[in-house]
PDB file of C-alpha atoms in Angstrom:
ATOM      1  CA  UNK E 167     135.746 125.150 104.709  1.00  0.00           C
ATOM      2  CA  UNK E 168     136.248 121.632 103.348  1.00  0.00           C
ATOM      3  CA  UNK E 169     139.701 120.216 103.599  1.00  0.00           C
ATOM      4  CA  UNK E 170     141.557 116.695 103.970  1.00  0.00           C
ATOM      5  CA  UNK E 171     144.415 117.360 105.825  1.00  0.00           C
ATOM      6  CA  UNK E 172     147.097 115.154 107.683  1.00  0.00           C
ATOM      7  CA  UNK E 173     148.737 115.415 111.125  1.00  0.00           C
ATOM      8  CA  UNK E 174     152.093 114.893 110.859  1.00  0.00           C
ATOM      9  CA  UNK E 175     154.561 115.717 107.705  1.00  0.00           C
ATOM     10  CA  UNK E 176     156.960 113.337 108.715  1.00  0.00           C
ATOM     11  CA  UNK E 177     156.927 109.665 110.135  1.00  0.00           C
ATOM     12  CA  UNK E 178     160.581 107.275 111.210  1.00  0.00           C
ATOM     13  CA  UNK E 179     159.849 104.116 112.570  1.00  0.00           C
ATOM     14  CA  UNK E 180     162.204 100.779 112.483  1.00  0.00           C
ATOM     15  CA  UNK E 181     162.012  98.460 110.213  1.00  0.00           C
ATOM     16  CA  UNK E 182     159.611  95.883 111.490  1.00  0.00           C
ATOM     17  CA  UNK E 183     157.420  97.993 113.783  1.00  0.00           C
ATOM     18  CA  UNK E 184     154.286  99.385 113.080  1.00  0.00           C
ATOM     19  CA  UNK E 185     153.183 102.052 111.289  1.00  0.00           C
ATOM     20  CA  UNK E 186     150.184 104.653 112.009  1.00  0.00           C
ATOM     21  CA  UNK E 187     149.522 107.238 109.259  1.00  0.00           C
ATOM     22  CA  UNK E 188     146.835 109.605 110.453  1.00  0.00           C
ATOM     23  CA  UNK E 189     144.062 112.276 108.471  1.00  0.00           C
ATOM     24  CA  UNK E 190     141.598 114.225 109.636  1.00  0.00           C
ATOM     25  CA  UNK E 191     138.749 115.831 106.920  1.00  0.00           C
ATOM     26  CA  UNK E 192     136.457 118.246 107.776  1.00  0.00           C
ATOM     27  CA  UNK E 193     133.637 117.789 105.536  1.00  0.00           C
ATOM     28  CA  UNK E 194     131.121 115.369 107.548  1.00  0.00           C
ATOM     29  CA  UNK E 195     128.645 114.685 104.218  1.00  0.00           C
ATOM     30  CA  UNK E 196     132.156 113.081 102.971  1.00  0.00           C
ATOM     31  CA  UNK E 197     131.829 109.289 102.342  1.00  0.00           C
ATOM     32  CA  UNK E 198     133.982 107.752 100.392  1.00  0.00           C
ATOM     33  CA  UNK E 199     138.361 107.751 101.410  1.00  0.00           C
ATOM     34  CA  UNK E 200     141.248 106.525  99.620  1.00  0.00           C
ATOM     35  CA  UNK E 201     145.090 106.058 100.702  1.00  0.00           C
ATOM     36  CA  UNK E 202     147.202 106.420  98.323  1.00  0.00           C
ATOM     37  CA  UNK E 203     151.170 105.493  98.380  1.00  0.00           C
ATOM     38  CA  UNK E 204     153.626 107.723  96.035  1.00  0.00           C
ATOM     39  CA  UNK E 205     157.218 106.906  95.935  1.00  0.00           C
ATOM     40  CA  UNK E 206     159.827 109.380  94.239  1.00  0.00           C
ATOM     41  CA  UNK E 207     159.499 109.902  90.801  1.00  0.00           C
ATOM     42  CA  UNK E 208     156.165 108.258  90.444  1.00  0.00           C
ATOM     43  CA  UNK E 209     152.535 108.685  90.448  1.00  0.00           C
ATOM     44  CA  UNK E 210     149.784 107.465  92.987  1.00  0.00           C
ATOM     45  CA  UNK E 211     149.173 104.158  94.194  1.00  0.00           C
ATOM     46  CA  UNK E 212     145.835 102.975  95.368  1.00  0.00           C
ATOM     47  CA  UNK E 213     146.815 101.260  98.642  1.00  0.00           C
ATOM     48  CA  UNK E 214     143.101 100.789 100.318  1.00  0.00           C
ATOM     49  CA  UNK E 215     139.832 102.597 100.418  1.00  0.00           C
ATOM     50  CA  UNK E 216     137.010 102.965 102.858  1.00  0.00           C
ATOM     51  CA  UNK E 217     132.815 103.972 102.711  1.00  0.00           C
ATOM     52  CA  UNK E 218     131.463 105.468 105.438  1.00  0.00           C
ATOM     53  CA  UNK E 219     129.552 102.924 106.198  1.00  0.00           C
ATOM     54  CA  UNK E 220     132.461 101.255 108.159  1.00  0.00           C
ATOM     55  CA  UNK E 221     135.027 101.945 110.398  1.00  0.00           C
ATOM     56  CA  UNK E 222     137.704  99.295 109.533  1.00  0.00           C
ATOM     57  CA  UNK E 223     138.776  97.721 106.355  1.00  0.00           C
ATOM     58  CA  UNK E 224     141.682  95.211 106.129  1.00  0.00           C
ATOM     59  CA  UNK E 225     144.149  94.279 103.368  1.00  0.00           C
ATOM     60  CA  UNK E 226     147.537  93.305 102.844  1.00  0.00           C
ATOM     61  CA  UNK E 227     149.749  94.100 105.462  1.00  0.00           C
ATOM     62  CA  UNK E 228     147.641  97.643 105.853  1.00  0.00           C
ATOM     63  CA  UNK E 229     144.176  98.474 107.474  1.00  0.00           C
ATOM     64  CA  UNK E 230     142.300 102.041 107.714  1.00  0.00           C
ATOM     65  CA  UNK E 231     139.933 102.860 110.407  1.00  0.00           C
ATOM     66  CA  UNK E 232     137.562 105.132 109.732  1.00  0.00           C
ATOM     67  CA  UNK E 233     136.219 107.479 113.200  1.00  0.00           C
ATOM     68  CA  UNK E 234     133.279 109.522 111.741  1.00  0.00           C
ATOM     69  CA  UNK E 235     132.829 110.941 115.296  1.00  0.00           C
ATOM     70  CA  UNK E 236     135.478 112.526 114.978  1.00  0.00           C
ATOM     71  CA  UNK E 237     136.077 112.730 111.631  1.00  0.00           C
ATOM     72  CA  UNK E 238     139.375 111.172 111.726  1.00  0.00           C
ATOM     73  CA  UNK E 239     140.705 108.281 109.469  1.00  0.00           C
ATOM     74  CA  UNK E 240     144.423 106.027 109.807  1.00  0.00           C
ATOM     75  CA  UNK E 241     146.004 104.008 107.916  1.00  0.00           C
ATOM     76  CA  UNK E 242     147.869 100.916 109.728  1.00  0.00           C
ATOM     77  CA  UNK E 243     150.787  98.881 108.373  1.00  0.00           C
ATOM     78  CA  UNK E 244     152.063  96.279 109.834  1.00  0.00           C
ATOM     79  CA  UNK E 245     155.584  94.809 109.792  1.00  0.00           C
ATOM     80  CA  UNK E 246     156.956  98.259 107.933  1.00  0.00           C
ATOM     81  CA  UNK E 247     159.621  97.165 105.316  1.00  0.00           C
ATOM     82  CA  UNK E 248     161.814  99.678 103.716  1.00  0.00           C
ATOM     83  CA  UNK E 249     160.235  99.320 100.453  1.00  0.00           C
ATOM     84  CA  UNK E 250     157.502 100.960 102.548  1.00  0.00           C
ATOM     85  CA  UNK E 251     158.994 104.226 102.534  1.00  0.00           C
ATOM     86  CA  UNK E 252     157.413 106.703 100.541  1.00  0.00           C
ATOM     87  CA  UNK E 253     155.093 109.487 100.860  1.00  0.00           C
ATOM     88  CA  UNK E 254     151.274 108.879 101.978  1.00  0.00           C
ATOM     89  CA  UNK E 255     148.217 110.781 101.137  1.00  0.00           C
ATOM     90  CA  UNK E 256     144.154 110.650 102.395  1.00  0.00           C
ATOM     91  CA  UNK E 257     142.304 111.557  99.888  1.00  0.00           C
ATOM     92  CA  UNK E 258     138.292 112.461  99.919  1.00  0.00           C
ATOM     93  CA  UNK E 259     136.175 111.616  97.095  1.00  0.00           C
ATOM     94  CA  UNK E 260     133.540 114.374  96.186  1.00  0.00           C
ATOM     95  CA  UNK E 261     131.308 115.057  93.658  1.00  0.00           C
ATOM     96  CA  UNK E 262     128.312 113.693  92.066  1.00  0.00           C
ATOM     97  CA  UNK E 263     127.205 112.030  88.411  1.00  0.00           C
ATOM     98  CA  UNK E 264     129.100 108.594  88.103  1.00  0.00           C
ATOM     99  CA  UNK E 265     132.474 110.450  88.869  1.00  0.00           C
ATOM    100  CA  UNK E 266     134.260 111.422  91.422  1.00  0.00           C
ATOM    101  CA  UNK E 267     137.293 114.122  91.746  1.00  0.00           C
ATOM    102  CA  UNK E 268     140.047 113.214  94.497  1.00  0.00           C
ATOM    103  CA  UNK E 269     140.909 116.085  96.777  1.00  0.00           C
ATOM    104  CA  UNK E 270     144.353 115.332  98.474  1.00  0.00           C
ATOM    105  CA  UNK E 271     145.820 115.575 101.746  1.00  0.00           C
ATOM    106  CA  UNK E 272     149.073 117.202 102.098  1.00  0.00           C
ATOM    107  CA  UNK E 273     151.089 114.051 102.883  1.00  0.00           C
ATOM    108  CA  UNK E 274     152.969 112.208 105.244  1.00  0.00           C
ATOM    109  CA  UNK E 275     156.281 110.691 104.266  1.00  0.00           C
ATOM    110  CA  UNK E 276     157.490 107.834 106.014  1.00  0.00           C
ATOM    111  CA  UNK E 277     160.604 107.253 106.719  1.00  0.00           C
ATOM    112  CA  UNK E 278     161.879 103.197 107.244  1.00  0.00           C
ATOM    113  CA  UNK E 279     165.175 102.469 109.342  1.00  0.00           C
ATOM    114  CA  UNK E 280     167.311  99.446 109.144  1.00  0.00           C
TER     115      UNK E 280
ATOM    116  CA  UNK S1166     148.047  94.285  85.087  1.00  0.00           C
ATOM    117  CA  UNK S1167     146.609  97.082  82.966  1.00  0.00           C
ATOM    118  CA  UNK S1168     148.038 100.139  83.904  1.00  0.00           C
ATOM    119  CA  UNK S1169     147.907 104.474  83.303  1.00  0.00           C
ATOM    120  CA  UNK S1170     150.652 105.025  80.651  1.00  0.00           C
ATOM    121  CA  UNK S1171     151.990 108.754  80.200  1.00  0.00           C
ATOM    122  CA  UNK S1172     154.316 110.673  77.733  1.00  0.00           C
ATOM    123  CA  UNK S1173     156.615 112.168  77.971  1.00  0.00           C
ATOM    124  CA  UNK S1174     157.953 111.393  81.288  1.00  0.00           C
ATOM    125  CA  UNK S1175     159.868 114.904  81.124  1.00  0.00           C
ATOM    126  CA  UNK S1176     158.742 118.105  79.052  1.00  0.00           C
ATOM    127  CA  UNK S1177     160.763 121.252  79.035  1.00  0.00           C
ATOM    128  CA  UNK S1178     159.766 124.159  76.896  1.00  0.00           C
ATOM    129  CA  UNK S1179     160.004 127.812  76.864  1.00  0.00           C
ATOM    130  CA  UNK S1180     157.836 130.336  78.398  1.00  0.00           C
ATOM    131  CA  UNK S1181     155.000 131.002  75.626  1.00  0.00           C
ATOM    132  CA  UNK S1182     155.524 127.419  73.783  1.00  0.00           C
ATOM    133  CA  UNK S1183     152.080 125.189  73.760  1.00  0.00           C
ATOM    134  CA  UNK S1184     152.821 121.598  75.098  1.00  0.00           C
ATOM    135  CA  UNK S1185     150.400 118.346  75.262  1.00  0.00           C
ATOM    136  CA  UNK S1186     151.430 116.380  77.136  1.00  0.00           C
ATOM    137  CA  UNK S1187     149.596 112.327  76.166  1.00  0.00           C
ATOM    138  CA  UNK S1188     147.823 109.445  78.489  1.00  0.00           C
ATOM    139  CA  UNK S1189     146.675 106.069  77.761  1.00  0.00           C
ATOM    140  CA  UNK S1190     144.236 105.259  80.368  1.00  0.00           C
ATOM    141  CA  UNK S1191     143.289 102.021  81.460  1.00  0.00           C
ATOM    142  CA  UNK S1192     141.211 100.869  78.455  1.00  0.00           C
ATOM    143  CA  UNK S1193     138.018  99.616  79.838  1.00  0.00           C
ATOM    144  CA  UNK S1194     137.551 102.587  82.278  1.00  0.00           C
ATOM    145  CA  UNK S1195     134.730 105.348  81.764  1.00  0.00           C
ATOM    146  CA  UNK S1196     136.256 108.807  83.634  1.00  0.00           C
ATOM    147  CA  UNK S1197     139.660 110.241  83.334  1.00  0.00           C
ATOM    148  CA  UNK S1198     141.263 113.169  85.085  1.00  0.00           C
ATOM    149  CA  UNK S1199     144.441 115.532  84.799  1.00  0.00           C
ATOM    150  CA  UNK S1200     146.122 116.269  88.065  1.00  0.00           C
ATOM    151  CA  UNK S1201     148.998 118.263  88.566  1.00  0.00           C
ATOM    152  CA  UNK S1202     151.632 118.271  91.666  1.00  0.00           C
ATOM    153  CA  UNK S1203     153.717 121.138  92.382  1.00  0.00           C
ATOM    154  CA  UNK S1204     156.855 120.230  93.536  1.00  0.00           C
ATOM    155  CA  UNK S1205     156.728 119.572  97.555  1.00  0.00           C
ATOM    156  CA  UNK S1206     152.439 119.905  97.812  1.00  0.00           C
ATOM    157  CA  UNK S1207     149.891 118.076  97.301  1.00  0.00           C
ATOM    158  CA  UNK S1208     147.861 116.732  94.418  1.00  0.00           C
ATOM    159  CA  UNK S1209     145.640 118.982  92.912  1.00  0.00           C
ATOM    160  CA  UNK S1210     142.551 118.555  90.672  1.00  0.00           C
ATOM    161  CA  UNK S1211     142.495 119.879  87.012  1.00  0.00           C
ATOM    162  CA  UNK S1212     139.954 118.898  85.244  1.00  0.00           C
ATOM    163  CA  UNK S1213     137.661 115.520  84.622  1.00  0.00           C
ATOM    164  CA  UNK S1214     136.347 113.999  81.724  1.00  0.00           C
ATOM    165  CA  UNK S1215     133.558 112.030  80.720  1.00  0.00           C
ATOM    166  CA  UNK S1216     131.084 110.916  77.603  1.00  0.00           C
ATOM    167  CA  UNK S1217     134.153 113.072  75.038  1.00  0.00           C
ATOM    168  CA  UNK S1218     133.264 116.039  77.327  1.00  0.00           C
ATOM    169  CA  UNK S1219     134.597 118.108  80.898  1.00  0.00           C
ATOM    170  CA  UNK S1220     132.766 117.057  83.740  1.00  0.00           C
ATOM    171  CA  UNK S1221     134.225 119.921  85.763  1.00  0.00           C
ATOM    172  CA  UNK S1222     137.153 121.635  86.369  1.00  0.00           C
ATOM    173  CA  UNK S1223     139.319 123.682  88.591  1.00  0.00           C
ATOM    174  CA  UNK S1224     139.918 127.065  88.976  1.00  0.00           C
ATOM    175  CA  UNK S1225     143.354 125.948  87.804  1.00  0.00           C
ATOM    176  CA  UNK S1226     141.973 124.998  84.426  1.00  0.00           C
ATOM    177  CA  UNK S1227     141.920 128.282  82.345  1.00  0.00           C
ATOM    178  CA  UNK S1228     141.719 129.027  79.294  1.00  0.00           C
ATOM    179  CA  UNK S1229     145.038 128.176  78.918  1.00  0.00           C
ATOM    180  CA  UNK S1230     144.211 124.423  79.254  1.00  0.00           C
ATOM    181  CA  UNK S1231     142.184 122.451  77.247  1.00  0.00           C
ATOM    182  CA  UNK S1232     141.840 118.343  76.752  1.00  0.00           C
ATOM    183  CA  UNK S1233     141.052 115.990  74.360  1.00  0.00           C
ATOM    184  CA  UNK S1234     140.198 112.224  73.577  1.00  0.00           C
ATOM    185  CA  UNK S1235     141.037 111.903  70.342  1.00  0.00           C
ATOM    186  CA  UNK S1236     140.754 108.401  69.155  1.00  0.00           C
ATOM    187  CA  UNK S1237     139.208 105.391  71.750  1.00  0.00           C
ATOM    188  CA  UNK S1238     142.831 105.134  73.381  1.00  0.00           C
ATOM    189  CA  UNK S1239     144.847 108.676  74.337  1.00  0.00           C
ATOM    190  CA  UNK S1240     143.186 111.209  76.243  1.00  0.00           C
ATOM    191  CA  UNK S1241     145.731 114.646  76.246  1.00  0.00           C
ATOM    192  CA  UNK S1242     145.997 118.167  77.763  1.00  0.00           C
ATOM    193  CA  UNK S1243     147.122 120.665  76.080  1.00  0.00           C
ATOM    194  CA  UNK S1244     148.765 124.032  77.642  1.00  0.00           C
ATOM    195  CA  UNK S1245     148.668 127.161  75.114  1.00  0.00           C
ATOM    196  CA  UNK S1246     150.756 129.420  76.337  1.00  0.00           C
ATOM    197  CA  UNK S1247     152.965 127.905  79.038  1.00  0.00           C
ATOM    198  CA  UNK S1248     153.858 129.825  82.130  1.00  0.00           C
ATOM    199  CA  UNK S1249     156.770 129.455  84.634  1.00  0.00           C
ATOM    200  CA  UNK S1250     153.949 128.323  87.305  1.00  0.00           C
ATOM    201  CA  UNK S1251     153.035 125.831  85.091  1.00  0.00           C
ATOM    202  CA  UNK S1252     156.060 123.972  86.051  1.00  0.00           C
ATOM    203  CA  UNK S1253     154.801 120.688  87.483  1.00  0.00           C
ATOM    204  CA  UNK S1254     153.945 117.157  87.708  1.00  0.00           C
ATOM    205  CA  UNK S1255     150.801 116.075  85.741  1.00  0.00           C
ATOM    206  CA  UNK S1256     149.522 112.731  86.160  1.00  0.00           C
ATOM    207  CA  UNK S1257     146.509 111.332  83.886  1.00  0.00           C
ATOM    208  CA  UNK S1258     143.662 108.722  86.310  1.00  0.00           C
ATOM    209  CA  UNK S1259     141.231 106.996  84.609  1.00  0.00           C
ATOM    210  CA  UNK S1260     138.488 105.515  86.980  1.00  0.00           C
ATOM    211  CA  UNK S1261     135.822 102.468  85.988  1.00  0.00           C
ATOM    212  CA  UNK S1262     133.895 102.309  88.828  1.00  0.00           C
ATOM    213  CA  UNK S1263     135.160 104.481  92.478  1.00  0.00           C
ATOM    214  CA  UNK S1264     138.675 103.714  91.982  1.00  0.00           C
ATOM    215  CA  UNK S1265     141.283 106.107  90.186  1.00  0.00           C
ATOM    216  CA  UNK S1266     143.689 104.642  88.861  1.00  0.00           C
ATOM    217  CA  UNK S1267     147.421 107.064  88.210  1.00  0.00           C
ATOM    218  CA  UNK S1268     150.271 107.114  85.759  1.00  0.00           C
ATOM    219  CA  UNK S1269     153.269 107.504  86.419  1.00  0.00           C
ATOM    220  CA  UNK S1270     153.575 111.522  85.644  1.00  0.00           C
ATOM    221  CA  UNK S1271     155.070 113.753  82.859  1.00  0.00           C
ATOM    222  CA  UNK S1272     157.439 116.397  84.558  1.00  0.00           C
ATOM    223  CA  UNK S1273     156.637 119.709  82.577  1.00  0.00           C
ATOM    224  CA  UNK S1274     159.447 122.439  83.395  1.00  0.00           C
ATOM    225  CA  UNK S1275     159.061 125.899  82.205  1.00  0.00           C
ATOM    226  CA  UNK S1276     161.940 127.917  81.356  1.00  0.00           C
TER     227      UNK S1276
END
């Protein structure tokens, strides 16, 4: 069936290294992906998005890459900080007439170290 | 920065009560959505709204639930009959174009 799932529940790394948040999705008609970045006690945050029609998309600090091949997506960040730490989800975009429900991934928390 | 307002940030109530629970979404922005999180899972999709009606919804969204837009500004969802499963986090989005934008959650606990 369709799903949007993520590899790994749990991520440490040390402060200044890198980060590598991975999802896979199943559905190959999706197009449209969104990582979002939800710290306790809070809702959502929109960190970056990506259309199938590319495989890498840059912002601040993060990128995602996008392998359709394999229908695989990452999210990057660079230099983690602590106020990094939080919990990550993929999320796929479906539907159809000018809106869009999200369907989440289970999550990946990340874990910063001093 | 315009931002997803919710209240209250914490709802408890009794098995049986009715509870709405109230979101000011962004206020240029065309779709809004209910979401609920279980604590530990994932997001889940209730219900989305669009042109003062549902779009679609869930499974989750019986006839228990229901939603509203009552004036140009709150948009609200409304539980009957509350059940212990109900317990939850429910965040409002409201989207203008591909992006969905969160609040920051009511926590509804069911006693």
């Amino acid at each position: 069936g369709e799903s949007v799932g993520l590899h790994l529940p749990t991520l440490s790394v040390q402060e200044g290294d890198n980060s590598i948040i991975n999802c896979a999705y199943s559905n190959s008609a999706s197009d449209y992906f969104i990582w979002y970045k939800q710290e306790s006690g809070k809702g959502p945050q929109f960190i970056i998005d990506i259309r199938s029609n590319m495989d890498k998309r840059q912002g601040q600090r993060v990128t995602v890459l996008l392998n359709k091949t394999v229908k695989h997506l990452s999210l990057q960040i660079a230099a983690t900080q602590p106020g990094d730490s939080a919990v990550y989800f993929c999320a796929e975009k479906q539907g159809s007439g000018g809106y869009n429900k999200l369907i989440f991934g289970a999550g990946t928390r990340l874990a910063v170290h001093p | 920065e315009p931002e997803v307002t919710q209240t209250p940030s914490h709802q408890v109530t009794q098995m049986g009560q009715e509870v709405i629970l109230r979101c000011v979404p962004i206020s240029n922005h065309l779709y809004f959505y209910w979401y609920r999180q279980i604590l530990g899972q994932k997001v889940e999709f209730l219900v989305s709204f669009y042109n003062n009606e549902i779009s679609e919804k869930s499974e989750i969204f019986d006839d228990q639930f229901s939603v509203e837009r009552p004036d140009g500004s709150n948009f609200t969802l409304k539980i009957r009959s509350t059940k212990l499963e109900d317990s939850a986090m429910y965040f409002c989005a409201s989207e203008r174009t591909d992006t969905q934008y969160f609040g920051p959650g009511t926590r509804l606990t069911v006693l």
